[in-house]
Amino acid sequence: MAMRNIREEGDSILLKHCRPVTDFNRRLHVLLDDMRDTLLDADGVGLAAPQVGVLRRAVLVMDTNREDLSPEEQIIELVNPEIIETEGEQEGKEGCLSVPGVYGIVKRPERVRVRAQDRFGKWFEAEGTGLTARCFCHELDHLDGHLFTERAERFLTQEELEEMNREQ
Ligand code: NI
């Protein structure tokens, strides 16, 4: 296992469309393990393969609603994920490990259901509300070359960010 470099906005790899994963081999497992290490180290809530320079449809999402689990256990690995159902709407703060220090207000569905393959190729479904639903949408956007900065209604000012940090 190893840490990988997180690509930042301005790197054209973040704007590219990712290809489906077809081989559920050791190479994929090493990628997912490295992504896990990188995500936990960066203290994020999600990470997509293109953010570590790999143009394949694989993401990690932390199910932060599961407070009974450790951060490591909260990680859901999603290979070739697709959104199959959404419900409601939420508006809230969003950021990205590839756009450090920038936060915007983004509208997302309140509840999202996804279908994906696990690291062995087995299909499964997962569902999230609130931050987890937001995260599913955000990470899947990365696979099609979209950053949250395109979707933000507005960006938070330094003052607002300081205010939020004080409240935490
Ligand atoms: Ni992101």
PDB file of C-alpha atoms and ligand atoms in Angstrom:
ATOM      1  CA  MET A   1       0.000   0.000   0.000  1.00  0.00           C
ATOM      2  CA  ALA A   2       1.139   3.470  -0.748  1.00  0.00           C
ATOM      3  CA  MET A   3       0.010   7.023  -0.910  1.00  0.00           C
ATOM      4  CA  ARG A   4      -0.613   8.577  -4.308  1.00  0.00           C
ATOM      5  CA  ASN A   5      -0.343  12.217  -5.319  1.00  0.00           C
ATOM      6  CA  ILE A   6      -3.653  14.023  -5.509  1.00  0.00           C
ATOM      7  CA  ARG A   7      -3.997  15.944  -8.781  1.00  0.00           C
ATOM      8  CA  GLU A   8      -5.194  19.504  -8.421  1.00  0.00           C
ATOM      9  CA  GLU A   9      -7.412  21.794 -10.485  1.00  0.00           C
ATOM     10  CA  GLY A  10      -5.512  22.938 -13.566  1.00  0.00           C
ATOM     11  CA  ASP A  11      -4.332  19.374 -14.253  1.00  0.00           C
ATOM     12  CA  SER A  12      -6.112  18.393 -17.482  1.00  0.00           C
ATOM     13  CA  ILE A  13      -6.519  14.779 -16.330  1.00  0.00           C
ATOM     14  CA  LEU A  14      -9.343  15.994 -14.045  1.00  0.00           C
ATOM     15  CA  LEU A  15     -11.360  17.100 -17.096  1.00  0.00           C
ATOM     16  CA  LYS A  16     -11.231  13.753 -18.897  1.00  0.00           C
ATOM     17  CA  HIS A  17     -13.825  11.016 -19.242  1.00  0.00           C
ATOM     18  CA  CYS A  18     -12.866   7.768 -17.500  1.00  0.00           C
ATOM     19  CA  ARG A  19     -13.102   4.315 -19.107  1.00  0.00           C
ATOM     20  CA  PRO A  20     -14.945   1.423 -17.447  1.00  0.00           C
ATOM     21  CA  VAL A  21     -12.947  -1.066 -15.382  1.00  0.00           C
ATOM     22  CA  THR A  22     -12.896  -4.405 -17.219  1.00  0.00           C
ATOM     23  CA  ASP A  23     -10.216  -6.352 -15.318  1.00  0.00           C
ATOM     24  CA  PHE A  24     -10.835  -7.012 -11.636  1.00  0.00           C
ATOM     25  CA  ASN A  25      -7.235  -7.941 -11.101  1.00  0.00           C
ATOM     26  CA  ARG A  26      -4.397  -7.196  -8.729  1.00  0.00           C
ATOM     27  CA  ARG A  27      -3.687  -3.913 -10.476  1.00  0.00           C
ATOM     28  CA  LEU A  28      -7.213  -2.694  -9.574  1.00  0.00           C
ATOM     29  CA  HIS A  29      -6.839  -3.916  -5.988  1.00  0.00           C
ATOM     30  CA  VAL A  30      -3.533  -2.043  -5.582  1.00  0.00           C
ATOM     31  CA  LEU A  31      -5.176   1.094  -6.994  1.00  0.00           C
ATOM     32  CA  LEU A  32      -8.118   0.818  -4.564  1.00  0.00           C
ATOM     33  CA  ASP A  33      -5.805   0.108  -1.600  1.00  0.00           C
ATOM     34  CA  ASP A  34      -3.645   3.121  -2.491  1.00  0.00           C
ATOM     35  CA  MET A  35      -6.760   5.276  -2.887  1.00  0.00           C
ATOM     36  CA  ARG A  36      -7.926   4.177   0.594  1.00  0.00           C
ATOM     37  CA  ASP A  37      -4.586   5.200   2.125  1.00  0.00           C
ATOM     38  CA  THR A  38      -4.592   8.481   0.235  1.00  0.00           C
ATOM     39  CA  LEU A  39      -8.190   9.322   1.236  1.00  0.00           C
ATOM     40  CA  LEU A  40      -7.653   8.530   4.931  1.00  0.00           C
ATOM     41  CA  ASP A  41      -4.394  10.492   4.973  1.00  0.00           C
ATOM     42  CA  ALA A  42      -6.057  13.504   3.335  1.00  0.00           C
ATOM     43  CA  ASP A  43      -8.992  13.284   5.768  1.00  0.00           C
ATOM     44  CA  GLY A  44     -11.493  13.542   2.919  1.00  0.00           C
ATOM     45  CA  VAL A  45     -14.932  11.969   2.468  1.00  0.00           C
ATOM     46  CA  GLY A  46     -14.451  10.681  -1.071  1.00  0.00           C
ATOM     47  CA  LEU A  47     -11.891  10.140  -3.804  1.00  0.00           C
ATOM     48  CA  ALA A  48     -12.111   9.263  -7.495  1.00  0.00           C
ATOM     49  CA  ALA A  49      -9.447   7.422  -9.537  1.00  0.00           C
ATOM     50  CA  PRO A  50      -8.781  10.382 -11.878  1.00  0.00           C
ATOM     51  CA  GLN A  51      -7.793  12.415  -8.801  1.00  0.00           C
ATOM     52  CA  VAL A  52      -4.783  10.114  -8.471  1.00  0.00           C
ATOM     53  CA  GLY A  53      -4.148  10.191 -12.223  1.00  0.00           C
ATOM     54  CA  VAL A  54      -5.941   6.994 -13.261  1.00  0.00           C
ATOM     55  CA  LEU A  55      -8.664   7.359 -15.923  1.00  0.00           C
ATOM     56  CA  ARG A  56     -10.809   4.447 -14.779  1.00  0.00           C
ATOM     57  CA  ARG A  57     -14.328   4.375 -13.326  1.00  0.00           C
ATOM     58  CA  ALA A  58     -13.547   3.703  -9.670  1.00  0.00           C
ATOM     59  CA  VAL A  59     -14.352   5.845  -6.620  1.00  0.00           C
ATOM     60  CA  LEU A  60     -14.370   5.698  -2.844  1.00  0.00           C
ATOM     61  CA  VAL A  61     -17.180   7.229  -0.806  1.00  0.00           C
ATOM     62  CA  MET A  62     -17.234   7.421   2.982  1.00  0.00           C
ATOM     63  CA  ASP A  63     -20.580   6.535   4.515  1.00  0.00           C
ATOM     64  CA  THR A  64     -20.276   9.208   7.193  1.00  0.00           C
ATOM     65  CA  ASN A  65     -23.826   8.491   8.432  1.00  0.00           C
ATOM     66  CA  ARG A  66     -22.476   5.261   9.931  1.00  0.00           C
ATOM     67  CA  GLU A  67     -20.990   6.791  13.077  1.00  0.00           C
ATOM     68  CA  ASP A  68     -20.676   3.304  14.581  1.00  0.00           C
ATOM     69  CA  LEU A  69     -17.927   2.514  12.065  1.00  0.00           C
ATOM     70  CA  SER A  70     -14.299   3.647  11.973  1.00  0.00           C
ATOM     71  CA  PRO A  71     -13.305   5.907   9.041  1.00  0.00           C
ATOM     72  CA  GLU A  72     -11.631   2.923   7.379  1.00  0.00           C
ATOM     73  CA  GLU A  73     -14.814   0.843   7.718  1.00  0.00           C
ATOM     74  CA  GLN A  74     -16.947   3.702   6.361  1.00  0.00           C
ATOM     75  CA  ILE A  75     -15.246   3.524   2.972  1.00  0.00           C
ATOM     76  CA  ILE A  76     -17.396   2.092   0.165  1.00  0.00           C
ATOM     77  CA  GLU A  77     -15.504   1.024  -2.965  1.00  0.00           C
ATOM     78  CA  LEU A  78     -17.525   1.598  -6.126  1.00  0.00           C
ATOM     79  CA  VAL A  79     -16.316   0.288  -9.475  1.00  0.00           C
ATOM     80  CA  ASN A  80     -18.238   1.284 -12.642  1.00  0.00           C
ATOM     81  CA  PRO A  81     -20.843   3.074 -10.479  1.00  0.00           C
ATOM     82  CA  GLU A  82     -24.064   4.562 -11.787  1.00  0.00           C
ATOM     83  CA  ILE A  83     -26.817   6.507 -10.067  1.00  0.00           C
ATOM     84  CA  ILE A  84     -30.077   4.576 -10.372  1.00  0.00           C
ATOM     85  CA  GLU A  85     -32.392   6.653  -8.188  1.00  0.00           C
ATOM     86  CA  THR A  86     -32.496  10.091  -6.603  1.00  0.00           C
ATOM     87  CA  GLU A  87     -34.987  11.850  -4.366  1.00  0.00           C
ATOM     88  CA  GLY A  88     -35.391  15.329  -2.959  1.00  0.00           C
ATOM     89  CA  GLU A  89     -32.908  18.165  -2.919  1.00  0.00           C
ATOM     90  CA  GLN A  90     -30.303  19.584  -0.559  1.00  0.00           C
ATOM     91  CA  GLU A  91     -28.236  22.715  -0.780  1.00  0.00           C
ATOM     92  CA  GLY A  92     -24.980  22.895   1.110  1.00  0.00           C
ATOM     93  CA  LYS A  93     -21.265  23.337   1.390  1.00  0.00           C
ATOM     94  CA  GLU A  94     -19.056  21.269  -0.862  1.00  0.00           C
ATOM     95  CA  GLY A  95     -15.313  21.039  -1.370  1.00  0.00           C
ATOM     96  CA  CYS A  96     -12.834  18.750  -3.121  1.00  0.00           C
ATOM     97  CA  LEU A  97      -9.361  17.409  -2.329  1.00  0.00           C
ATOM     98  CA  SER A  98      -8.365  18.517  -5.850  1.00  0.00           C
ATOM     99  CA  VAL A  99      -9.465  22.106  -5.175  1.00  0.00           C
ATOM    100  CA  PRO A 100      -7.909  22.788  -1.768  1.00  0.00           C
ATOM    101  CA  GLY A 101      -9.227  25.652   0.311  1.00  0.00           C
ATOM    102  CA  VAL A 102     -12.232  26.342  -1.963  1.00  0.00           C
ATOM    103  CA  TYR A 103     -15.806  25.666  -0.882  1.00  0.00           C
ATOM    104  CA  GLY A 104     -19.010  26.359  -2.718  1.00  0.00           C
ATOM    105  CA  ILE A 105     -22.737  25.974  -2.281  1.00  0.00           C
ATOM    106  CA  VAL A 106     -23.955  23.133  -4.482  1.00  0.00           C
ATOM    107  CA  LYS A 107     -27.448  21.680  -4.987  1.00  0.00           C
ATOM    108  CA  ARG A 108     -27.625  17.880  -4.904  1.00  0.00           C
ATOM    109  CA  PRO A 109     -30.353  15.266  -4.362  1.00  0.00           C
ATOM    110  CA  GLU A 110     -31.082  14.482  -0.688  1.00  0.00           C
ATOM    111  CA  ARG A 111     -31.107  10.741  -1.268  1.00  0.00           C
ATOM    112  CA  VAL A 112     -29.134   8.822  -3.881  1.00  0.00           C
ATOM    113  CA  ARG A 113     -29.106   5.146  -4.750  1.00  0.00           C
ATOM    114  CA  VAL A 114     -26.199   3.750  -6.756  1.00  0.00           C
ATOM    115  CA  ARG A 115     -25.384   0.480  -8.457  1.00  0.00           C
ATOM    116  CA  ALA A 116     -21.740  -0.544  -8.733  1.00  0.00           C
ATOM    117  CA  GLN A 117     -19.319  -3.452  -8.815  1.00  0.00           C
ATOM    118  CA  ASP A 118     -17.026  -4.360  -5.943  1.00  0.00           C
ATOM    119  CA  ARG A 119     -13.302  -5.036  -6.400  1.00  0.00           C
ATOM    120  CA  PHE A 120     -14.094  -8.597  -7.498  1.00  0.00           C
ATOM    121  CA  GLY A 121     -16.675  -7.577 -10.113  1.00  0.00           C
ATOM    122  CA  LYS A 122     -19.790  -8.414  -8.101  1.00  0.00           C
ATOM    123  CA  TRP A 123     -22.673  -5.965  -8.576  1.00  0.00           C
ATOM    124  CA  PHE A 124     -24.287  -4.395  -5.508  1.00  0.00           C
ATOM    125  CA  GLU A 125     -26.446  -1.411  -4.615  1.00  0.00           C
ATOM    126  CA  ALA A 126     -25.811   1.255  -1.982  1.00  0.00           C
ATOM    127  CA  GLU A 127     -27.809   4.209  -0.751  1.00  0.00           C
ATOM    128  CA  GLY A 128     -26.952   7.427   1.005  1.00  0.00           C
ATOM    129  CA  THR A 129     -28.609  10.551   2.343  1.00  0.00           C
ATOM    130  CA  GLY A 130     -27.202  13.961   3.235  1.00  0.00           C
ATOM    131  CA  LEU A 131     -23.419  14.180   2.950  1.00  0.00           C
ATOM    132  CA  THR A 132     -23.123  10.616   1.639  1.00  0.00           C
ATOM    133  CA  ALA A 133     -25.632  11.334  -1.161  1.00  0.00           C
ATOM    134  CA  ARG A 134     -23.707  14.523  -1.974  1.00  0.00           C
ATOM    135  CA  CYS A 135     -20.505  12.515  -2.045  1.00  0.00           C
ATOM    136  CA  PHE A 136     -21.896   9.865  -4.442  1.00  0.00           C
ATOM    137  CA  CYS A 137     -22.828  12.645  -6.893  1.00  0.00           C
ATOM    138  CA  HIS A 138     -19.546  14.515  -6.474  1.00  0.00           C
ATOM    139  CA  GLU A 139     -17.328  11.446  -6.970  1.00  0.00           C
ATOM    140  CA  LEU A 140     -19.325  10.151  -9.951  1.00  0.00           C
ATOM    141  CA  ASP A 141     -19.022  13.607 -11.542  1.00  0.00           C
ATOM    142  CA  HIS A 142     -15.219  13.208 -11.395  1.00  0.00           C
ATOM    143  CA  LEU A 143     -15.504  10.136 -13.653  1.00  0.00           C
ATOM    144  CA  ASP A 144     -16.964  12.319 -16.383  1.00  0.00           C
ATOM    145  CA  GLY A 145     -14.447  15.112 -15.928  1.00  0.00           C
ATOM    146  CA  HIS A 146     -16.666  17.418 -13.866  1.00  0.00           C
ATOM    147  CA  LEU A 147     -15.562  19.371 -10.800  1.00  0.00           C
ATOM    148  CA  PHE A 148     -17.928  20.820  -8.177  1.00  0.00           C
ATOM    149  CA  THR A 149     -16.672  24.296  -9.100  1.00  0.00           C
ATOM    150  CA  GLU A 150     -18.767  24.048 -12.311  1.00  0.00           C
ATOM    151  CA  ARG A 151     -21.896  23.298 -10.303  1.00  0.00           C
ATOM    152  CA  ALA A 152     -21.457  25.764  -7.434  1.00  0.00           C
ATOM    153  CA  GLU A 153     -24.082  28.493  -7.207  1.00  0.00           C
ATOM    154  CA  ARG A 154     -21.550  30.603  -5.372  1.00  0.00           C
ATOM    155  CA  PHE A 155     -18.302  30.226  -3.478  1.00  0.00           C
ATOM    156  CA  LEU A 156     -17.838  30.815   0.233  1.00  0.00           C
ATOM    157  CA  THR A 157     -15.841  33.843   1.293  1.00  0.00           C
ATOM    158  CA  GLN A 158     -12.867  33.627   3.642  1.00  0.00           C
ATOM    159  CA  GLU A 159     -15.058  35.168   6.331  1.00  0.00           C
ATOM    160  CA  GLU A 160     -17.767  32.517   5.922  1.00  0.00           C
ATOM    161  CA  LEU A 161     -15.167  29.740   6.020  1.00  0.00           C
ATOM    162  CA  GLU A 162     -13.689  31.078   9.255  1.00  0.00           C
ATOM    163  CA  GLU A 163     -17.176  31.306  10.706  1.00  0.00           C
ATOM    164  CA  MET A 164     -17.879  27.670   9.793  1.00  0.00           C
ATOM    165  CA  ASN A 165     -14.573  26.495  11.255  1.00  0.00           C
ATOM    166  CA  ARG A 166     -15.417  28.257  14.529  1.00  0.00           C
ATOM    167  CA  GLU A 167     -18.780  26.483  14.690  1.00  0.00           C
ATOM    168  CA  GLN A 168     -17.228  23.039  14.204  1.00  0.00           C
TER     169      GLN A 168
HETATM  170 NI    NI B   1     -13.630  15.925  -5.641  1.00  0.00          NI
END
